[in-house]
Amino acid sequence: MNIIFLGPPGAGKGTQAQRICAALNIPQISTGDILRRAMKEGTPTGMKAKSYIDAGQLVPDEVIIDIVKDRLQMDDCKAGYILDGFPRTVPQAEALEQFAKIDSVIELAVEDEKLIKRISGRRVCTKCGATYHISLLGDKTTCDNCGETLIQRNDDKAETVLNRLTVYHSQTAPLVAFYESKGLLKKVDGDGDMDAIFGKIMEALGQA
Ligand code: ADP
Ligand code: ADP
Ligand code: ZN
């Protein structure tokens, strides 16, 4: 099953994609994680992406489309995948149609006020991509999966978060109508208990 997770920054796409991917045994393709890895390694793509990401803007469509196109050709995508953070613009969605057949689009909906709280408290593992929130971490500072020290993403700092929400509403939200018109959209309330949301997504995917 080829699935898209759509939703604003902080909606829980990464958190839920990790769980659904484990349950369905398919890879999670997070364009944010791919770009952050490229930045860490200092590749040409990473260097190009950095100024956009740090400003809370989207990296140019042609950069990200090529990355996803290559990634979806890898063997582990044959049985399906979750796209987490792609597409984010209508041109990206149109390009995707040329090289992939999407079965379901899950829209995770959460109001802006709650998103700001979630993003400002997010801590991430730069090694395995796991995501945490300070409200649940206590005095823990390392990743449960791999032991790496957790950090706050540069673009999760207050001055960038509002930009990212504005970018979502202007450039990414039009994809809701785009996929609704194709009969692929399933809206899931992203506010509430993480386990309950996982159940609702599995149900929306016909996997419950
Ligand atoms: P996204 O990938 O959509 O940007 P994340 O999955 O990284 O969102 O989640 C953003 C933050 O909110 C993280 O700190 C995460 O731990 C927290 N979070 C995720 N789901 C929930 C939820 N249902 N309730 C409260 N906090 C959540
Ligand atoms: P979040 O989980 O908070 O929604 P991501 O980790 O998905 O954020 O993305 C972080 C940043 O990486 C974005 O703000 C953007 O600059 C860049 N990025 C990720 N995916 C895309 C994409 N599909 N198109 C353009 N830029 C992207
Ligand atoms: Zn980790």
Short mmCIF file of C-alpha atoms and ligand atoms in Angstrom, two decimals:
data_model
loop_
_atom_site.label_atom_id
_atom_site.label_comp_id
_atom_site.label_asym_id
_atom_site.label_seq_id
_atom_site.Cartn_x
_atom_site.Cartn_y
_atom_site.Cartn_z
CA MET A 1 0.00 0.00 0.00
CA ASN A 2 1.36 3.41 -1.03
CA ILE A 3 0.34 6.03 1.51
CA ILE A 4 0.79 9.79 1.93
CA PHE A 5 0.73 11.47 5.35
CA LEU A 6 -0.46 15.04 4.96
CA GLY A 7 -0.61 17.60 7.75
CA PRO A 8 0.97 20.69 9.24
CA PRO A 9 4.31 20.65 11.08
CA GLY A 10 3.78 19.07 14.48
CA ALA A 11 0.60 17.17 13.52
CA GLY A 12 2.22 13.84 14.42
CA LYS A 13 3.08 12.62 10.92
CA GLY A 14 6.51 11.32 11.93
CA THR A 15 5.29 9.79 15.19
CA GLN A 16 2.43 7.93 13.54
CA ALA A 17 4.30 7.06 10.35
CA GLN A 18 6.92 5.23 12.42
CA ARG A 19 4.23 3.16 14.12
CA ILE A 20 2.17 2.41 11.00
CA CYS A 21 5.31 1.47 9.06
CA ALA A 22 6.32 -0.97 11.79
CA ALA A 23 2.81 -2.47 11.81
CA LEU A 24 2.61 -2.83 8.01
CA ASN A 25 6.31 -3.62 7.53
CA ILE A 26 6.87 -0.88 4.94
CA PRO A 27 9.45 1.95 4.90
CA GLN A 28 8.81 5.48 6.14
CA ILE A 29 10.07 8.00 3.63
CA SER A 30 10.50 11.27 5.48
CA THR A 31 11.78 14.03 3.21
CA GLY A 32 12.64 16.11 6.30
CA ASP A 33 14.85 13.28 7.63
CA ILE A 34 16.49 12.82 4.22
CA LEU A 35 17.26 16.54 3.99
CA ARG A 36 18.56 16.74 7.57
CA ARG A 37 20.86 13.78 6.90
CA ALA A 38 22.14 15.47 3.74
CA MET A 39 22.81 18.66 5.74
CA LYS A 40 24.65 16.73 8.43
CA GLU A 41 26.81 15.01 5.81
CA GLY A 42 27.38 18.30 3.97
CA THR A 43 26.35 16.93 0.56
CA PRO A 44 25.58 19.42 -2.26
CA THR A 45 21.84 18.81 -1.73
CA GLY A 46 22.23 19.40 1.99
CA MET A 47 24.12 22.64 1.46
CA LYS A 48 21.49 23.86 -0.99
CA ALA A 49 18.62 22.95 1.34
CA LYS A 50 20.02 24.46 4.52
CA SER A 51 19.11 28.12 3.99
CA TYR A 52 15.51 27.22 3.09
CA ILE A 53 15.05 24.86 6.02
CA ASP A 54 16.58 27.25 8.55
CA ALA A 55 14.23 30.00 7.33
CA GLY A 56 11.17 27.73 7.56
CA GLN A 57 10.68 27.83 3.78
CA LEU A 58 10.24 24.88 1.44
CA VAL A 59 13.23 23.69 -0.56
CA PRO A 60 12.65 24.07 -4.32
CA ASP A 61 10.32 21.50 -5.91
CA GLU A 62 12.89 20.20 -8.41
CA VAL A 63 15.34 19.34 -5.61
CA ILE A 64 12.89 17.33 -3.55
CA ILE A 65 11.08 15.67 -6.47
CA ASP A 66 14.31 14.09 -7.73
CA ILE A 67 15.15 12.81 -4.25
CA VAL A 68 11.76 11.13 -3.84
CA LYS A 69 11.74 9.72 -7.36
CA ASP A 70 15.09 8.01 -6.74
CA ARG A 71 14.07 6.79 -3.29
CA LEU A 72 10.84 5.16 -4.52
CA GLN A 73 12.81 3.13 -7.05
CA MET A 74 14.65 1.26 -4.31
CA ASP A 75 13.74 -2.37 -3.65
CA ASP A 76 12.29 -1.83 -0.18
CA CYS A 77 9.46 0.28 -1.68
CA LYS A 78 8.08 -2.56 -3.78
CA ALA A 79 5.55 -3.66 -1.14
CA GLY A 80 4.52 -0.09 -0.31
CA TYR A 81 5.65 2.93 1.70
CA ILE A 82 4.53 5.95 3.67
CA LEU A 83 5.49 9.35 2.31
CA ASP A 84 5.91 11.58 5.38
CA GLY A 85 6.32 15.24 4.40
CA PHE A 86 5.94 14.82 0.63
CA PRO A 87 4.23 16.16 -1.45
CA ARG A 88 4.05 19.65 0.05
CA THR A 89 3.03 21.66 -3.03
CA VAL A 90 0.64 21.06 -5.93
CA PRO A 91 3.55 20.79 -8.43
CA GLN A 92 5.10 18.09 -6.20
CA ALA A 93 1.80 16.19 -6.13
CA GLU A 94 1.49 16.44 -9.91
CA ALA A 95 5.06 15.22 -10.38
CA LEU A 96 4.42 12.29 -8.02
CA GLU A 97 1.56 11.12 -10.23
CA GLN A 98 4.08 10.56 -13.02
CA PHE A 99 6.07 7.96 -11.05
CA ALA A 100 3.84 6.56 -8.28
CA LYS A 101 0.35 5.21 -7.75
CA ILE A 102 -1.00 6.40 -4.40
CA ASP A 103 -3.66 4.31 -2.61
CA SER A 104 -4.51 6.50 0.40
CA VAL A 105 -3.84 9.97 1.74
CA ILE A 106 -4.17 10.39 5.50
CA GLU A 107 -4.72 13.98 6.57
CA LEU A 108 -3.77 14.53 10.22
CA ALA A 109 -5.62 17.60 11.44
CA VAL A 110 -4.58 19.62 14.52
CA GLU A 111 -5.23 23.30 15.29
CA ASP A 112 -2.37 25.79 15.08
CA GLU A 113 -2.30 26.68 18.79
CA LYS A 114 -1.65 23.04 19.73
CA LEU A 115 0.89 22.65 16.95
CA ILE A 116 2.98 25.46 18.37
CA LYS A 117 3.09 23.73 21.77
CA ARG A 118 4.03 20.43 20.18
CA ILE A 119 6.76 21.85 17.96
CA SER A 120 8.35 23.99 20.65
CA GLY A 121 8.68 20.93 22.91
CA ARG A 122 9.82 18.49 20.23
CA ARG A 123 13.16 16.76 20.69
CA VAL A 124 14.60 14.48 18.02
CA CYS A 125 17.22 11.82 17.56
CA THR A 126 19.50 12.81 14.67
CA LYS A 127 20.65 9.20 14.28
CA CYS A 128 17.39 7.22 13.88
CA GLY A 129 14.80 9.99 13.43
CA ALA A 130 12.76 9.09 16.54
CA THR A 131 10.70 11.97 17.94
CA TYR A 132 9.95 12.86 21.56
CA HIS A 133 8.23 15.63 23.51
CA ILE A 134 9.72 17.32 26.59
CA SER A 135 6.45 16.81 28.49
CA LEU A 136 7.04 13.03 28.40
CA LEU A 137 10.84 12.90 28.62
CA GLY A 138 11.34 13.67 32.32
CA ASP A 139 15.09 13.95 32.83
CA LYS A 140 15.91 11.59 29.97
CA THR A 141 18.27 13.11 27.36
CA THR A 142 18.99 10.15 25.05
CA CYS A 143 17.09 8.12 22.45
CA ASP A 144 15.28 4.95 23.60
CA ASN A 145 15.99 3.25 20.27
CA CYS A 146 19.66 3.96 19.79
CA GLY A 147 21.10 5.90 22.74
CA GLU A 148 22.00 9.04 20.77
CA THR A 149 21.66 12.41 22.55
CA LEU A 150 18.37 14.18 21.74
CA ILE A 151 18.37 17.69 20.32
CA GLN A 152 15.98 20.48 19.38
CA ARG A 153 15.82 21.03 15.61
CA ASN A 154 17.03 24.47 14.52
CA ASP A 155 13.79 25.09 12.65
CA ASP A 156 11.72 24.18 15.74
CA LYS A 157 12.81 27.36 17.48
CA ALA A 158 10.02 29.89 18.06
CA GLU A 159 11.13 32.40 15.41
CA THR A 160 10.80 29.85 12.57
CA VAL A 161 7.69 27.95 13.64
CA LEU A 162 5.17 30.61 12.61
CA ASN A 163 6.77 30.84 9.17
CA ARG A 164 6.38 27.10 8.74
CA LEU A 165 2.70 27.23 9.67
CA THR A 166 2.11 30.08 7.20
CA VAL A 167 3.90 28.11 4.49
CA TYR A 168 1.74 25.07 5.29
CA HIS A 169 -1.52 26.99 4.99
CA SER A 170 -0.55 28.73 1.74
CA GLN A 171 1.42 26.04 -0.12
CA THR A 172 0.53 22.62 1.31
CA ALA A 173 -3.11 22.88 2.48
CA PRO A 174 -4.36 23.06 -1.16
CA LEU A 175 -3.38 19.37 -1.39
CA VAL A 176 -6.35 18.49 0.81
CA ALA A 177 -8.74 19.51 -2.00
CA PHE A 178 -6.39 18.00 -4.60
CA TYR A 179 -6.61 14.52 -3.05
CA GLU A 180 -10.24 14.88 -1.99
CA SER A 181 -11.18 15.38 -5.64
CA LYS A 182 -9.43 12.11 -6.46
CA GLY A 183 -11.34 10.26 -3.73
CA LEU A 184 -8.12 9.38 -1.85
CA LEU A 185 -8.35 11.62 1.22
CA LYS A 186 -9.08 10.28 4.69
CA LYS A 187 -9.18 12.88 7.43
CA VAL A 188 -8.10 11.78 10.92
CA ASP A 189 -8.32 13.99 14.01
CA GLY A 190 -4.70 14.30 15.17
CA ASP A 191 -5.61 15.70 18.59
CA GLY A 192 -5.66 13.20 21.45
CA ASP A 193 -3.96 10.07 22.66
CA MET A 194 -1.21 8.72 20.36
CA ASP A 195 -2.42 5.11 20.64
CA ALA A 196 -6.01 6.10 19.82
CA ILE A 197 -4.82 8.07 16.76
CA PHE A 198 -2.79 5.06 15.62
CA GLY A 199 -5.99 2.97 15.79
CA LYS A 200 -7.96 5.53 13.80
CA ILE A 201 -5.31 5.62 11.06
CA MET A 202 -5.22 1.81 10.82
CA GLU A 203 -9.01 1.85 10.53
CA ALA A 204 -8.91 4.54 7.82
CA LEU A 205 -6.43 2.36 5.93
CA GLY A 206 -8.73 -0.66 6.24
CA GLN A 207 -6.20 -2.45 8.45
CA ALA A 208 -8.10 -2.53 11.76
P1 ADP B 1 5.28 16.00 12.40
O1 ADP B 1 6.13 14.89 11.85
O2 ADP B 1 3.90 16.04 11.81
O3 ADP B 1 5.96 17.35 12.33
P2 ADP B 1 5.85 14.79 15.03
O4 ADP B 1 5.41 13.38 14.87
O5 ADP B 1 7.29 15.08 14.99
O6 ADP B 1 5.04 15.73 13.96
O7 ADP B 1 5.22 15.34 16.39
C1 ADP B 1 5.47 16.70 16.83
C2 ADP B 1 5.61 16.72 18.36
O8 ADP B 1 4.34 16.43 18.97
C3 ADP B 1 6.60 15.71 18.92
O9 ADP B 1 7.25 16.28 20.04
C4 ADP B 1 5.72 14.53 19.32
O10 ADP B 1 6.27 13.79 20.41
C5 ADP B 1 4.42 15.24 19.75
N1 ADP B 1 3.20 14.47 19.47
C6 ADP B 1 2.95 13.64 18.42
N2 ADP B 1 1.69 13.13 18.50
C7 ADP B 1 1.12 13.68 19.61
C8 ADP B 1 -0.17 13.54 20.24
N3 ADP B 1 -1.13 12.76 19.73
N4 ADP B 1 -0.40 14.25 21.36
C9 ADP B 1 0.56 15.05 21.90
N5 ADP B 1 1.79 15.21 21.37
C10 ADP B 1 2.08 14.54 20.24
P1 ADP B 2 7.71 18.65 9.99
O1 ADP B 2 7.88 17.23 10.42
O2 ADP B 2 7.79 19.57 11.15
O3 ADP B 2 6.48 18.85 9.18
P2 ADP B 2 9.81 18.05 8.11
O4 ADP B 2 10.84 17.35 8.88
O5 ADP B 2 8.88 17.25 7.28
O6 ADP B 2 8.97 18.99 9.10
O7 ADP B 2 10.48 19.14 7.15
C1 ADP B 2 11.44 20.05 7.65
C2 ADP B 2 11.79 21.05 6.55
O8 ADP B 2 12.37 20.34 5.44
C3 ADP B 2 10.62 21.81 5.95
O9 ADP B 2 10.27 22.97 6.70
C4 ADP B 2 11.17 22.16 4.57
O10 ADP B 2 12.07 23.25 4.63
C5 ADP B 2 11.97 20.92 4.20
N1 ADP B 2 11.14 19.94 3.48
C6 ADP B 2 10.77 18.70 3.88
N2 ADP B 2 9.99 18.09 2.97
C7 ADP B 2 9.86 18.98 1.95
C8 ADP B 2 9.15 18.96 0.71
N3 ADP B 2 8.40 17.90 0.33
N4 ADP B 2 9.25 20.06 -0.10
C9 ADP B 2 9.97 21.12 0.25
N5 ADP B 2 10.64 21.22 1.41
C10 ADP B 2 10.59 20.16 2.26
ZN ZN B 3 17.66 7.23 18.01
#
